[in-house]
PDB file of C-alpha atoms in Angstrom:
ATOM      1  CA  MET U 447     108.364   4.273 144.904  1.00  0.00           C
ATOM      2  CA  LYS U 448     111.558   4.368 146.732  1.00  0.00           C
ATOM      3  CA  TYR U 449     113.047   1.114 145.392  1.00  0.00           C
ATOM      4  CA  GLN U 450     114.792   2.501 142.307  1.00  0.00           C
ATOM      5  CA  ALA U 451     116.083  -0.921 140.990  1.00  0.00           C
ATOM      6  CA  LEU U 452     112.589  -2.509 141.274  1.00  0.00           C
ATOM      7  CA  GLU U 453     111.154   0.545 139.443  1.00  0.00           C
ATOM      8  CA  LYS U 454     113.578  -0.003 136.538  1.00  0.00           C
ATOM      9  CA  TYR U 455     112.680  -3.634 136.512  1.00  0.00           C
ATOM     10  CA  LEU U 456     108.995  -2.903 136.410  1.00  0.00           C
ATOM     11  CA  ALA U 457     109.489  -0.510 133.515  1.00  0.00           C
ATOM     12  CA  ARG U 458     111.216  -3.247 131.578  1.00  0.00           C
ATOM     13  CA  LEU U 459     108.421  -5.672 132.484  1.00  0.00           C
ATOM     14  CA  ASN U 460     105.836  -3.343 131.247  1.00  0.00           C
ATOM     15  CA  GLY U 461     107.205  -3.447 127.831  1.00  0.00           C
ATOM     16  CA  SER U 462     107.551  -7.231 127.738  1.00  0.00           C
ATOM     17  CA  VAL U 463     105.392  -9.654 125.672  1.00  0.00           C
ATOM     18  CA  ARG U 464     103.488 -12.313 127.904  1.00  0.00           C
ATOM     19  CA  GLU U 465     104.430 -15.152 125.759  1.00  0.00           C
ATOM     20  CA  GLU U 466     108.082 -14.330 125.839  1.00  0.00           C
ATOM     21  CA  SER U 467     108.590 -13.465 129.387  1.00  0.00           C
ATOM     22  CA  ARG U 468     108.534 -15.537 132.720  1.00  0.00           C
ATOM     23  CA  VAL U 469     107.119 -12.525 134.517  1.00  0.00           C
ATOM     24  CA  TRP U 470     104.978  -9.698 133.185  1.00  0.00           C
ATOM     25  CA  LEU U 471     102.616  -6.986 134.120  1.00  0.00           C
ATOM     26  CA  ASP U 472      98.858  -6.639 133.632  1.00  0.00           C
ATOM     27  CA  ALA U 473      97.000  -3.381 132.888  1.00  0.00           C
ATOM     28  CA  GLU U 474      96.690  -2.749 136.673  1.00  0.00           C
ATOM     29  CA  GLY U 475     100.430  -3.175 137.138  1.00  0.00           C
ATOM     30  CA  ARG U 476     100.267  -6.453 138.903  1.00  0.00           C
ATOM     31  CA  ALA U 477     103.188  -8.955 138.353  1.00  0.00           C
ATOM     32  CA  GLN U 478     102.012 -12.340 136.947  1.00  0.00           C
ATOM     33  CA  GLY U 479     103.962 -15.530 136.136  1.00  0.00           C
ATOM     34  CA  LYS U 480     103.079 -18.907 134.476  1.00  0.00           C
ATOM     35  CA  TYR U 481     103.480 -22.366 135.974  1.00  0.00           C
ATOM     36  CA  PHE U 482     102.512 -24.990 133.349  1.00  0.00           C
ATOM     37  CA  ASN U 483      99.092 -23.778 132.252  1.00  0.00           C
ATOM     38  CA  THR U 484      98.274 -21.677 135.171  1.00  0.00           C
ATOM     39  CA  THR U 485      98.814 -17.841 135.351  1.00  0.00           C
ATOM     40  CA  LEU U 486      99.712 -16.820 138.838  1.00  0.00           C
ATOM     41  CA  THR U 487      99.686 -13.650 140.892  1.00  0.00           C
ATOM     42  CA  SER U 488      99.774 -12.445 144.393  1.00  0.00           C
ATOM     43  CA  ALA U 489      97.272 -11.556 147.036  1.00  0.00           C
ATOM     44  CA  PHE U 490      97.896 -10.249 150.516  1.00  0.00           C
ATOM     45  CA  GLN U 491      96.284 -10.442 153.765  1.00  0.00           C
ATOM     46  CA  PRO U 492      97.316  -8.085 156.601  1.00  0.00           C
ATOM     47  CA  ILE U 493      98.486  -9.008 160.126  1.00  0.00           C
ATOM     48  CA  ARG U 494      97.135  -6.345 162.510  1.00  0.00           C
ATOM     49  CA  VAL U 495      98.127  -5.328 165.959  1.00  0.00           C
ATOM     50  CA  PHE U 496      95.478  -4.558 168.629  1.00  0.00           C
ATOM     51  CA  GLY U 497      96.026  -2.551 171.772  1.00  0.00           C
ATOM     52  CA  SER U 498      94.054  -3.201 174.989  1.00  0.00           C
ATOM     53  CA  GLY U 499      90.623  -1.630 174.962  1.00  0.00           C
ATOM     54  CA  SER U 500      88.393  -1.036 178.132  1.00  0.00           C
ATOM     55  CA  GLY U 501      84.837  -1.946 178.749  1.00  0.00           C
ATOM     56  CA  SER U 502      82.596  -4.270 176.765  1.00  0.00           C
ATOM     57  CA  THR U 503      82.031  -1.861 173.824  1.00  0.00           C
ATOM     58  CA  ALA U 504      85.732  -0.987 173.410  1.00  0.00           C
ATOM     59  CA  ILE U 505      86.996   0.152 170.006  1.00  0.00           C
ATOM     60  CA  ALA U 506      90.416  -1.116 168.796  1.00  0.00           C
ATOM     61  CA  ASP U 507      92.507   0.629 166.226  1.00  0.00           C
ATOM     62  CA  ALA U 508      94.034  -2.256 164.258  1.00  0.00           C
ATOM     63  CA  GLY U 509      97.301  -0.989 162.588  1.00  0.00           C
ATOM     64  CA  ILE U 510      99.043  -3.143 160.077  1.00  0.00           C
ATOM     65  CA  VAL U 511     102.442  -4.670 160.954  1.00  0.00           C
ATOM     66  CA  ALA U 512     102.854  -7.016 158.112  1.00  0.00           C
ATOM     67  CA  HIS U 513     101.119  -8.731 155.004  1.00  0.00           C
ATOM     68  CA  GLU U 514     101.234 -12.370 154.228  1.00  0.00           C
ATOM     69  CA  GLY U 515     101.488 -13.203 150.440  1.00  0.00           C
ATOM     70  CA  PHE U 516      99.460 -15.922 148.906  1.00  0.00           C
ATOM     71  CA  ALA U 517      99.639 -17.397 145.352  1.00  0.00           C
ATOM     72  CA  ARG U 518      96.428 -17.022 143.357  1.00  0.00           C
ATOM     73  CA  SER U 519      95.342 -17.855 139.861  1.00  0.00           C
ATOM     74  CA  TYR U 520      94.992 -14.605 137.927  1.00  0.00           C
ATOM     75  CA  SER U 521      91.576 -12.929 137.710  1.00  0.00           C
ATOM     76  CA  GLU U 522      90.815  -9.405 136.469  1.00  0.00           C
ATOM     77  CA  ASP U 523      88.213  -8.993 139.184  1.00  0.00           C
ATOM     78  CA  ASP U 524      90.688 -10.065 141.891  1.00  0.00           C
ATOM     79  CA  SER U 525      88.828 -13.390 142.792  1.00  0.00           C
ATOM     80  CA  GLY U 526      91.530 -15.953 141.777  1.00  0.00           C
ATOM     81  CA  LEU U 527      91.691 -19.287 143.396  1.00  0.00           C
ATOM     82  CA  HIS U 528      94.185 -20.388 146.086  1.00  0.00           C
ATOM     83  CA  LEU U 529      96.873 -22.335 144.627  1.00  0.00           C
ATOM     84  CA  TRP U 530      98.928 -24.130 147.361  1.00  0.00           C
ATOM     85  CA  ARG U 531      97.647 -27.414 145.872  1.00  0.00           C
ATOM     86  CA  LEU U 532      99.877 -26.957 142.855  1.00  0.00           C
ATOM     87  CA  LEU U 533     102.773 -27.609 145.075  1.00  0.00           C
ATOM     88  CA  ASP U 534     101.024 -30.731 146.420  1.00  0.00           C
ATOM     89  CA  GLN U 535     100.573 -31.940 142.871  1.00  0.00           C
ATOM     90  CA  ALA U 536     103.951 -30.847 141.426  1.00  0.00           C
ATOM     91  CA  ALA U 537     105.541 -33.816 139.612  1.00  0.00           C
ATOM     92  CA  SER U 538     108.975 -33.449 141.135  1.00  0.00           C
ATOM     93  CA  ASP U 539     111.015 -31.776 143.963  1.00  0.00           C
ATOM     94  CA  ASP U 540     112.827 -29.429 141.295  1.00  0.00           C
ATOM     95  CA  GLU U 541     109.401 -28.401 139.876  1.00  0.00           C
ATOM     96  CA  SER U 542     108.048 -27.621 143.561  1.00  0.00           C
ATOM     97  CA  ILE U 543     111.170 -25.579 144.143  1.00  0.00           C
ATOM     98  CA  GLU U 544     110.768 -23.844 140.786  1.00  0.00           C
ATOM     99  CA  LEU U 545     107.197 -23.076 141.664  1.00  0.00           C
ATOM    100  CA  ASP U 546     108.074 -21.647 145.073  1.00  0.00           C
ATOM    101  CA  ARG U 547     110.786 -19.411 143.668  1.00  0.00           C
ATOM    102  CA  LEU U 548     108.327 -18.022 141.144  1.00  0.00           C
ATOM    103  CA  CYS U 549     105.858 -17.209 143.661  1.00  0.00           C
ATOM    104  CA  ARG U 550     108.284 -15.560 145.993  1.00  0.00           C
ATOM    105  CA  MET U 551     109.450 -13.396 143.204  1.00  0.00           C
ATOM    106  CA  LEU U 552     106.008 -12.451 142.323  1.00  0.00           C
ATOM    107  CA  HIS U 553     105.053 -11.614 145.920  1.00  0.00           C
ATOM    108  CA  SER U 554     108.193  -9.570 146.410  1.00  0.00           C
ATOM    109  CA  ILE U 555     107.436  -7.513 143.255  1.00  0.00           C
ATOM    110  CA  ASN U 556     103.799  -7.061 144.012  1.00  0.00           C
ATOM    111  CA  PHE U 557     104.432  -6.058 147.658  1.00  0.00           C
ATOM    112  CA  TYR U 558     107.279  -3.744 147.305  1.00  0.00           C
ATOM    113  CA  ARG U 559     105.677  -1.848 144.331  1.00  0.00           C
ATOM    114  CA  GLN U 560     103.097  -0.775 146.606  1.00  0.00           C
ATOM    115  CA  VAL U 561     104.527  -0.420 150.226  1.00  0.00           C
ATOM    116  CA  GLU U 562     106.939   2.282 151.300  1.00  0.00           C
ATOM    117  CA  ASP U 563     106.307   1.857 155.210  1.00  0.00           C
ATOM    118  CA  ASN U 564     108.302  -0.260 157.503  1.00  0.00           C
ATOM    119  CA  VAL U 565     105.919  -3.208 157.063  1.00  0.00           C
ATOM    120  CA  SER U 566     107.110  -6.861 156.810  1.00  0.00           C
ATOM    121  CA  LEU U 567     106.233  -9.455 154.129  1.00  0.00           C
ATOM    122  CA  HIS U 568     105.405 -12.924 155.342  1.00  0.00           C
ATOM    123  CA  LEU U 569     105.939 -15.699 152.917  1.00  0.00           C
ATOM    124  CA  SER U 570     104.959 -19.329 153.754  1.00  0.00           C
ATOM    125  CA  VAL U 571     107.202 -22.218 153.088  1.00  0.00           C
ATOM    126  CA  HIS U 572     105.333 -25.373 151.845  1.00  0.00           C
ATOM    127  CA  ALA U 573     105.649 -28.569 153.827  1.00  0.00           C
ATOM    128  CA  ARG U 574     107.006 -30.276 150.690  1.00  0.00           C
ATOM    129  CA  LEU U 575     109.946 -27.965 150.374  1.00  0.00           C
ATOM    130  CA  LEU U 576     111.247 -29.067 153.706  1.00  0.00           C
ATOM    131  CA  ALA U 577     112.252 -32.332 152.187  1.00  0.00           C
ATOM    132  CA  ALA U 578     112.894 -31.055 148.593  1.00  0.00           C
ATOM    133  CA  VAL U 579     115.513 -28.527 149.748  1.00  0.00           C
ATOM    134  CA  ASP U 580     118.741 -30.197 150.082  1.00  0.00           C
ATOM    135  CA  SER U 581     121.136 -27.269 149.288  1.00  0.00           C
ATOM    136  CA  ASN U 582     121.354 -23.551 150.190  1.00  0.00           C
ATOM    137  CA  HIS U 583     117.842 -22.737 148.949  1.00  0.00           C
ATOM    138  CA  GLY U 584     117.668 -19.331 150.946  1.00  0.00           C
ATOM    139  CA  ILE U 585     120.589 -17.935 148.816  1.00  0.00           C
ATOM    140  CA  ALA U 586     118.561 -18.086 145.595  1.00  0.00           C
ATOM    141  CA  PHE U 587     115.793 -15.965 147.029  1.00  0.00           C
ATOM    142  CA  ARG U 588     118.331 -13.515 148.538  1.00  0.00           C
ATOM    143  CA  ARG U 589     119.954 -13.139 145.124  1.00  0.00           C
ATOM    144  CA  ILE U 590     116.695 -12.035 143.581  1.00  0.00           C
ATOM    145  CA  LEU U 591     116.218  -9.573 146.390  1.00  0.00           C
ATOM    146  CA  ASN U 592     119.633  -8.209 146.041  1.00  0.00           C
ATOM    147  CA  MET U 593     119.078  -7.795 142.270  1.00  0.00           C
ATOM    148  CA  LEU U 594     116.066  -5.721 142.855  1.00  0.00           C
ATOM    149  CA  GLU U 595     117.623  -3.994 145.848  1.00  0.00           C
ATOM    150  CA  LEU U 596     114.871  -4.843 148.188  1.00  0.00           C
ATOM    151  CA  PRO U 597     115.243  -5.381 151.898  1.00  0.00           C
ATOM    152  CA  HIS U 598     115.554  -9.013 153.009  1.00  0.00           C
ATOM    153  CA  GLU U 599     115.335  -7.861 156.582  1.00  0.00           C
ATOM    154  CA  GLN U 600     111.623  -7.166 156.312  1.00  0.00           C
ATOM    155  CA  ILE U 601     110.816 -10.568 155.036  1.00  0.00           C
ATOM    156  CA  VAL U 602     109.560 -13.401 157.444  1.00  0.00           C
ATOM    157  CA  LEU U 603     109.803 -17.023 155.945  1.00  0.00           C
ATOM    158  CA  GLN U 604     107.042 -18.918 157.797  1.00  0.00           C
ATOM    159  CA  MET U 605     107.572 -22.649 158.315  1.00  0.00           C
ATOM    160  CA  PRO U 606     104.565 -24.983 158.229  1.00  0.00           C
ATOM    161  CA  VAL U 607     103.208 -27.199 161.123  1.00  0.00           C
ATOM    162  CA  VAL U 608     105.509 -30.199 161.423  1.00  0.00           C
ATOM    163  CA  THR U 609     105.296 -33.567 163.126  1.00  0.00           C
ATOM    164  CA  GLN U 610     107.706 -34.575 166.044  1.00  0.00           C
ATOM    165  CA  ASN U 611     109.648 -36.631 163.574  1.00  0.00           C
ATOM    166  CA  GLN U 612     110.139 -33.708 161.128  1.00  0.00           C
ATOM    167  CA  ARG U 613     111.576 -31.185 163.690  1.00  0.00           C
ATOM    168  CA  TRP U 614     115.115 -32.073 162.693  1.00  0.00           C
ATOM    169  CA  LEU U 615     114.318 -31.095 159.203  1.00  0.00           C
ATOM    170  CA  LEU U 616     112.638 -27.903 160.432  1.00  0.00           C
ATOM    171  CA  ASN U 617     115.919 -26.914 162.287  1.00  0.00           C
ATOM    172  CA  TYR U 618     117.957 -27.664 159.110  1.00  0.00           C
ATOM    173  CA  VAL U 619     115.704 -25.373 156.948  1.00  0.00           C
ATOM    174  CA  LEU U 620     115.599 -22.679 159.614  1.00  0.00           C
ATOM    175  CA  ASP U 621     119.489 -22.625 159.795  1.00  0.00           C
ATOM    176  CA  ASN U 622     119.577 -22.318 156.108  1.00  0.00           C
ATOM    177  CA  TYR U 623     117.393 -19.293 155.955  1.00  0.00           C
ATOM    178  CA  ARG U 624     118.917 -17.651 159.053  1.00  0.00           C
ATOM    179  CA  ARG U 625     122.316 -17.660 157.573  1.00  0.00           C
ATOM    180  CA  ASN U 626     120.957 -15.861 154.620  1.00  0.00           C
ATOM    181  CA  GLY U 627     119.609 -13.061 156.927  1.00  0.00           C
ATOM    182  CA  PHE U 628     115.944 -13.724 156.834  1.00  0.00           C
ATOM    183  CA  LYS U 629     113.481 -13.369 159.837  1.00  0.00           C
ATOM    184  CA  LEU U 630     111.973 -16.719 160.768  1.00  0.00           C
ATOM    185  CA  GLY U 631     108.531 -17.820 161.555  1.00  0.00           C
ATOM    186  CA  ILE U 632     107.227 -21.181 162.676  1.00  0.00           C
ATOM    187  CA  SER U 633     103.628 -22.550 162.814  1.00  0.00           C
ATOM    188  CA  ALA U 634     102.103 -24.316 165.594  1.00  0.00           C
ATOM    189  CA  ALA U 635      98.951 -26.620 165.834  1.00  0.00           C
ATOM    190  CA  ASP U 636      97.973 -25.018 169.189  1.00  0.00           C
ATOM    191  CA  ALA U 637      99.480 -23.321 172.188  1.00  0.00           C
ATOM    192  CA  ARG U 638     101.055 -26.478 173.773  1.00  0.00           C
ATOM    193  CA  ASP U 639     102.638 -27.253 170.357  1.00  0.00           C
ATOM    194  CA  ALA U 640     103.895 -23.677 170.254  1.00  0.00           C
ATOM    195  CA  LEU U 641     105.413 -23.933 173.785  1.00  0.00           C
ATOM    196  CA  ALA U 642     107.257 -27.216 172.791  1.00  0.00           C
ATOM    197  CA  LEU U 643     108.631 -25.356 169.701  1.00  0.00           C
ATOM    198  CA  LEU U 644     109.847 -22.337 171.668  1.00  0.00           C
ATOM    199  CA  GLU U 645     112.128 -24.647 173.723  1.00  0.00           C
ATOM    200  CA  LYS U 646     113.764 -26.110 170.671  1.00  0.00           C
ATOM    201  CA  VAL U 647     113.705 -23.070 168.151  1.00  0.00           C
ATOM    202  CA  LYS U 648     114.293 -19.436 168.494  1.00  0.00           C
ATOM    203  CA  PRO U 649     112.054 -17.848 165.829  1.00  0.00           C
ATOM    204  CA  ASP U 650     111.296 -14.164 165.496  1.00  0.00           C
ATOM    205  CA  LEU U 651     107.622 -15.140 165.236  1.00  0.00           C
ATOM    206  CA  ILE U 652     105.210 -18.051 165.880  1.00  0.00           C
ATOM    207  CA  LYS U 653     101.739 -18.462 164.395  1.00  0.00           C
ATOM    208  CA  VAL U 654      98.925 -20.255 166.231  1.00  0.00           C
ATOM    209  CA  ASP U 655      95.464 -21.091 164.760  1.00  0.00           C
ATOM    210  CA  ALA U 656      92.922 -18.899 166.685  1.00  0.00           C
ATOM    211  CA  ARG U 657      90.277 -21.592 166.284  1.00  0.00           C
ATOM    212  CA  GLU U 658      92.333 -23.927 168.468  1.00  0.00           C
ATOM    213  CA  ILE U 659      92.318 -21.796 171.567  1.00  0.00           C
ATOM    214  CA  THR U 660      90.858 -24.275 173.953  1.00  0.00           C
ATOM    215  CA  ASP U 661      93.631 -24.460 176.585  1.00  0.00           C
ATOM    216  CA  GLU U 662      93.696 -21.044 178.242  1.00  0.00           C
ATOM    217  CA  GLN U 663      96.449 -21.712 180.555  1.00  0.00           C
ATOM    218  CA  SER U 664      98.800 -22.811 177.862  1.00  0.00           C
ATOM    219  CA  THR U 665      97.832 -19.802 175.733  1.00  0.00           C
ATOM    220  CA  GLU U 666      98.525 -17.390 178.432  1.00  0.00           C
ATOM    221  CA  LYS U 667     101.772 -19.139 179.117  1.00  0.00           C
ATOM    222  CA  LEU U 668     102.848 -19.059 175.604  1.00  0.00           C
ATOM    223  CA  LEU U 669     102.088 -15.195 175.426  1.00  0.00           C
ATOM    224  CA  ARG U 670     103.962 -14.470 178.585  1.00  0.00           C
ATOM    225  CA  ILE U 671     107.175 -16.475 177.670  1.00  0.00           C
ATOM    226  CA  ALA U 672     107.183 -15.289 174.024  1.00  0.00           C
ATOM    227  CA  GLY U 673     106.829 -11.635 175.338  1.00  0.00           C
ATOM    228  CA  GLU U 674     109.775 -12.245 177.638  1.00  0.00           C
ATOM    229  CA  GLN U 675     111.923 -13.555 174.766  1.00  0.00           C
ATOM    230  CA  ASP U 676     110.718 -10.854 172.421  1.00  0.00           C
ATOM    231  CA  ILE U 677     109.018 -13.397 170.051  1.00  0.00           C
ATOM    232  CA  ARG U 678     105.811 -12.223 168.372  1.00  0.00           C
ATOM    233  CA  VAL U 679     102.825 -14.427 168.633  1.00  0.00           C
ATOM    234  CA  VAL U 680     100.200 -14.176 165.761  1.00  0.00           C
ATOM    235  CA  PHE U 681      96.838 -15.623 165.865  1.00  0.00           C
ATOM    236  CA  LYS U 682      95.680 -16.508 162.447  1.00  0.00           C
ATOM    237  CA  ARG U 683      92.146 -17.471 161.061  1.00  0.00           C
ATOM    238  CA  VAL U 684      90.301 -14.969 163.304  1.00  0.00           C
ATOM    239  CA  GLU U 685      86.835 -15.134 161.767  1.00  0.00           C
ATOM    240  CA  ASN U 686      84.344 -14.110 164.343  1.00  0.00           C
ATOM    241  CA  PRO U 687      84.050 -11.523 167.157  1.00  0.00           C
ATOM    242  CA  VAL U 688      83.763 -14.074 169.964  1.00  0.00           C
ATOM    243  CA  VAL U 689      87.376 -15.374 169.214  1.00  0.00           C
ATOM    244  CA  PHE U 690      88.605 -11.802 168.989  1.00  0.00           C
ATOM    245  CA  ALA U 691      87.185 -11.087 172.384  1.00  0.00           C
ATOM    246  CA  LYS U 692      89.283 -14.018 173.898  1.00  0.00           C
ATOM    247  CA  LEU U 693      92.326 -12.636 172.336  1.00  0.00           C
ATOM    248  CA  GLN U 694      91.707  -9.163 173.644  1.00  0.00           C
ATOM    249  CA  ALA U 695      91.142 -10.671 177.110  1.00  0.00           C
ATOM    250  CA  PHE U 696      94.598 -12.376 176.980  1.00  0.00           C
ATOM    251  CA  GLY U 697      96.120  -9.130 175.897  1.00  0.00           C
ATOM    252  CA  GLN U 698      94.449  -7.051 178.708  1.00  0.00           C
ATOM    253  CA  ALA U 699      95.331  -9.668 181.308  1.00  0.00           C
ATOM    254  CA  LEU U 700      99.005  -9.556 180.304  1.00  0.00           C
ATOM    255  CA  ALA U 701      99.228  -5.940 179.280  1.00  0.00           C
ATOM    256  CA  LEU U 702     100.523  -7.101 175.799  1.00  0.00           C
ATOM    257  CA  PRO U 703      99.403  -6.097 172.276  1.00  0.00           C
ATOM    258  CA  VAL U 704      97.476  -8.765 170.339  1.00  0.00           C
ATOM    259  CA  TYR U 705      98.742  -9.684 166.861  1.00  0.00           C
ATOM    260  CA  ALA U 706      95.991 -11.278 164.642  1.00  0.00           C
ATOM    261  CA  GLN U 707      95.079 -12.125 161.120  1.00  0.00           C
ATOM    262  CA  GLY U 708      91.747 -13.132 159.800  1.00  0.00           C
ATOM    263  CA  TYR U 709      88.536 -12.728 157.703  1.00  0.00           C
ATOM    264  CA  LEU U 710      86.850 -10.805 160.535  1.00  0.00           C
ATOM    265  CA  TRP U 711      88.809  -7.865 159.016  1.00  0.00           C
ATOM    266  CA  ASP U 712      90.427  -8.676 155.824  1.00  0.00           C
ATOM    267  CA  THR U 713      90.247 -11.028 152.833  1.00  0.00           C
ATOM    268  CA  PRO U 714      93.333 -11.557 150.658  1.00  0.00           C
ATOM    269  CA  LYS U 715      93.602  -8.890 147.930  1.00  0.00           C
ATOM    270  CA  SER U 716      96.048  -7.953 145.324  1.00  0.00           C
ATOM    271  CA  THR U 717      96.142  -4.334 146.539  1.00  0.00           C
ATOM    272  CA  LEU U 718      97.363  -3.821 150.072  1.00  0.00           C
ATOM    273  CA  ALA U 719      94.695  -3.067 152.729  1.00  0.00           C
ATOM    274  CA  ALA U 720      94.143   0.310 154.585  1.00  0.00           C
ATOM    275  CA  PRO U 721      96.350   0.840 157.455  1.00  0.00           C
ATOM    276  CA  VAL U 722      93.663   1.080 159.992  1.00  0.00           C
ATOM    277  CA  VAL U 723      90.293  -0.409 160.660  1.00  0.00           C
ATOM    278  CA  GLN U 724      88.002   0.002 163.722  1.00  0.00           C
ATOM    279  CA  VAL U 725      86.409  -3.106 165.402  1.00  0.00           C
ATOM    280  CA  SER U 726      83.855  -3.189 168.124  1.00  0.00           C
ATOM    281  CA  ALA U 727      84.464  -5.893 170.734  1.00  0.00           C
ATOM    282  CA  PRO U 728      81.259  -8.058 171.318  1.00  0.00           C
ATOM    283  CA  SER U 729      79.024  -7.620 174.304  1.00  0.00           C
ATOM    284  CA  HIS U 730      79.585  -9.736 177.326  1.00  0.00           C
ATOM    285  CA  ALA U 731      76.440 -11.829 176.274  1.00  0.00           C
ATOM    286  CA  GLU U 732      78.100 -12.531 172.844  1.00  0.00           C
ATOM    287  CA  THR U 733      81.260 -13.584 174.614  1.00  0.00           C
ATOM    288  CA  ARG U 734      79.682 -15.964 177.001  1.00  0.00           C
ATOM    289  CA  VAL U 735      78.246 -17.875 173.966  1.00  0.00           C
ATOM    290  CA  ALA U 736      81.762 -19.437 173.250  1.00  0.00           C
TER     291      ALA U 736
END
């Protein structure tokens, strides 16, 4: 491990007593924390980059450029439950912010104790926090990273999908995080929504739900404009080869790499996924089914 301050912190955690500590380690070295009566830990799903293949049976080598962190209930067999609903049900804004900070700390520890490559960590910002944060929220997370001597430059804070009326609030929070040196991501409902956001916000990354690729003209325009501005477009929730074939077609047409995330390749796990997988593109017959 190259992060010496983190290594020393983990050594202290390893000797801590669960009932007396806010964060502790299990037998596998995973950091855990407690929120009310729920024990939390981290799971990670890769974001992969695909080059352009050739032919209907092309093979794509899918290298990993980032991992997204998710809060999970603790489970010895790595099958814990997704816990975003805890933020929906948090009793107050202060408690929702406290839970968010705990999750970010767990994800940072669990990610950087495993990774040594130049790979980014993506952390989602819950919609409730947009309204709850009325001060310099980004600096609290930055202080934790500074304490552990972890690189904030490799962390992307991902904003949720917002309504038109919430976009002023989105800009306020983005400015907060930008001033603290974080990379910024925004989420869009579809390609048209993403194009509208790109006109108003200058993020490092924008995420689009791959299941909503119905407007091919807008999707192609989004990829072209984002490429010109050096903004990465990531397609999330890629769950079947037909959708993946559509993404590859866009990449081939524009001579651009495709960034994608989904259950077609990876389920969220506590251990980081292997750097490369091989995926066969579907046949033309399979593609026409879409």
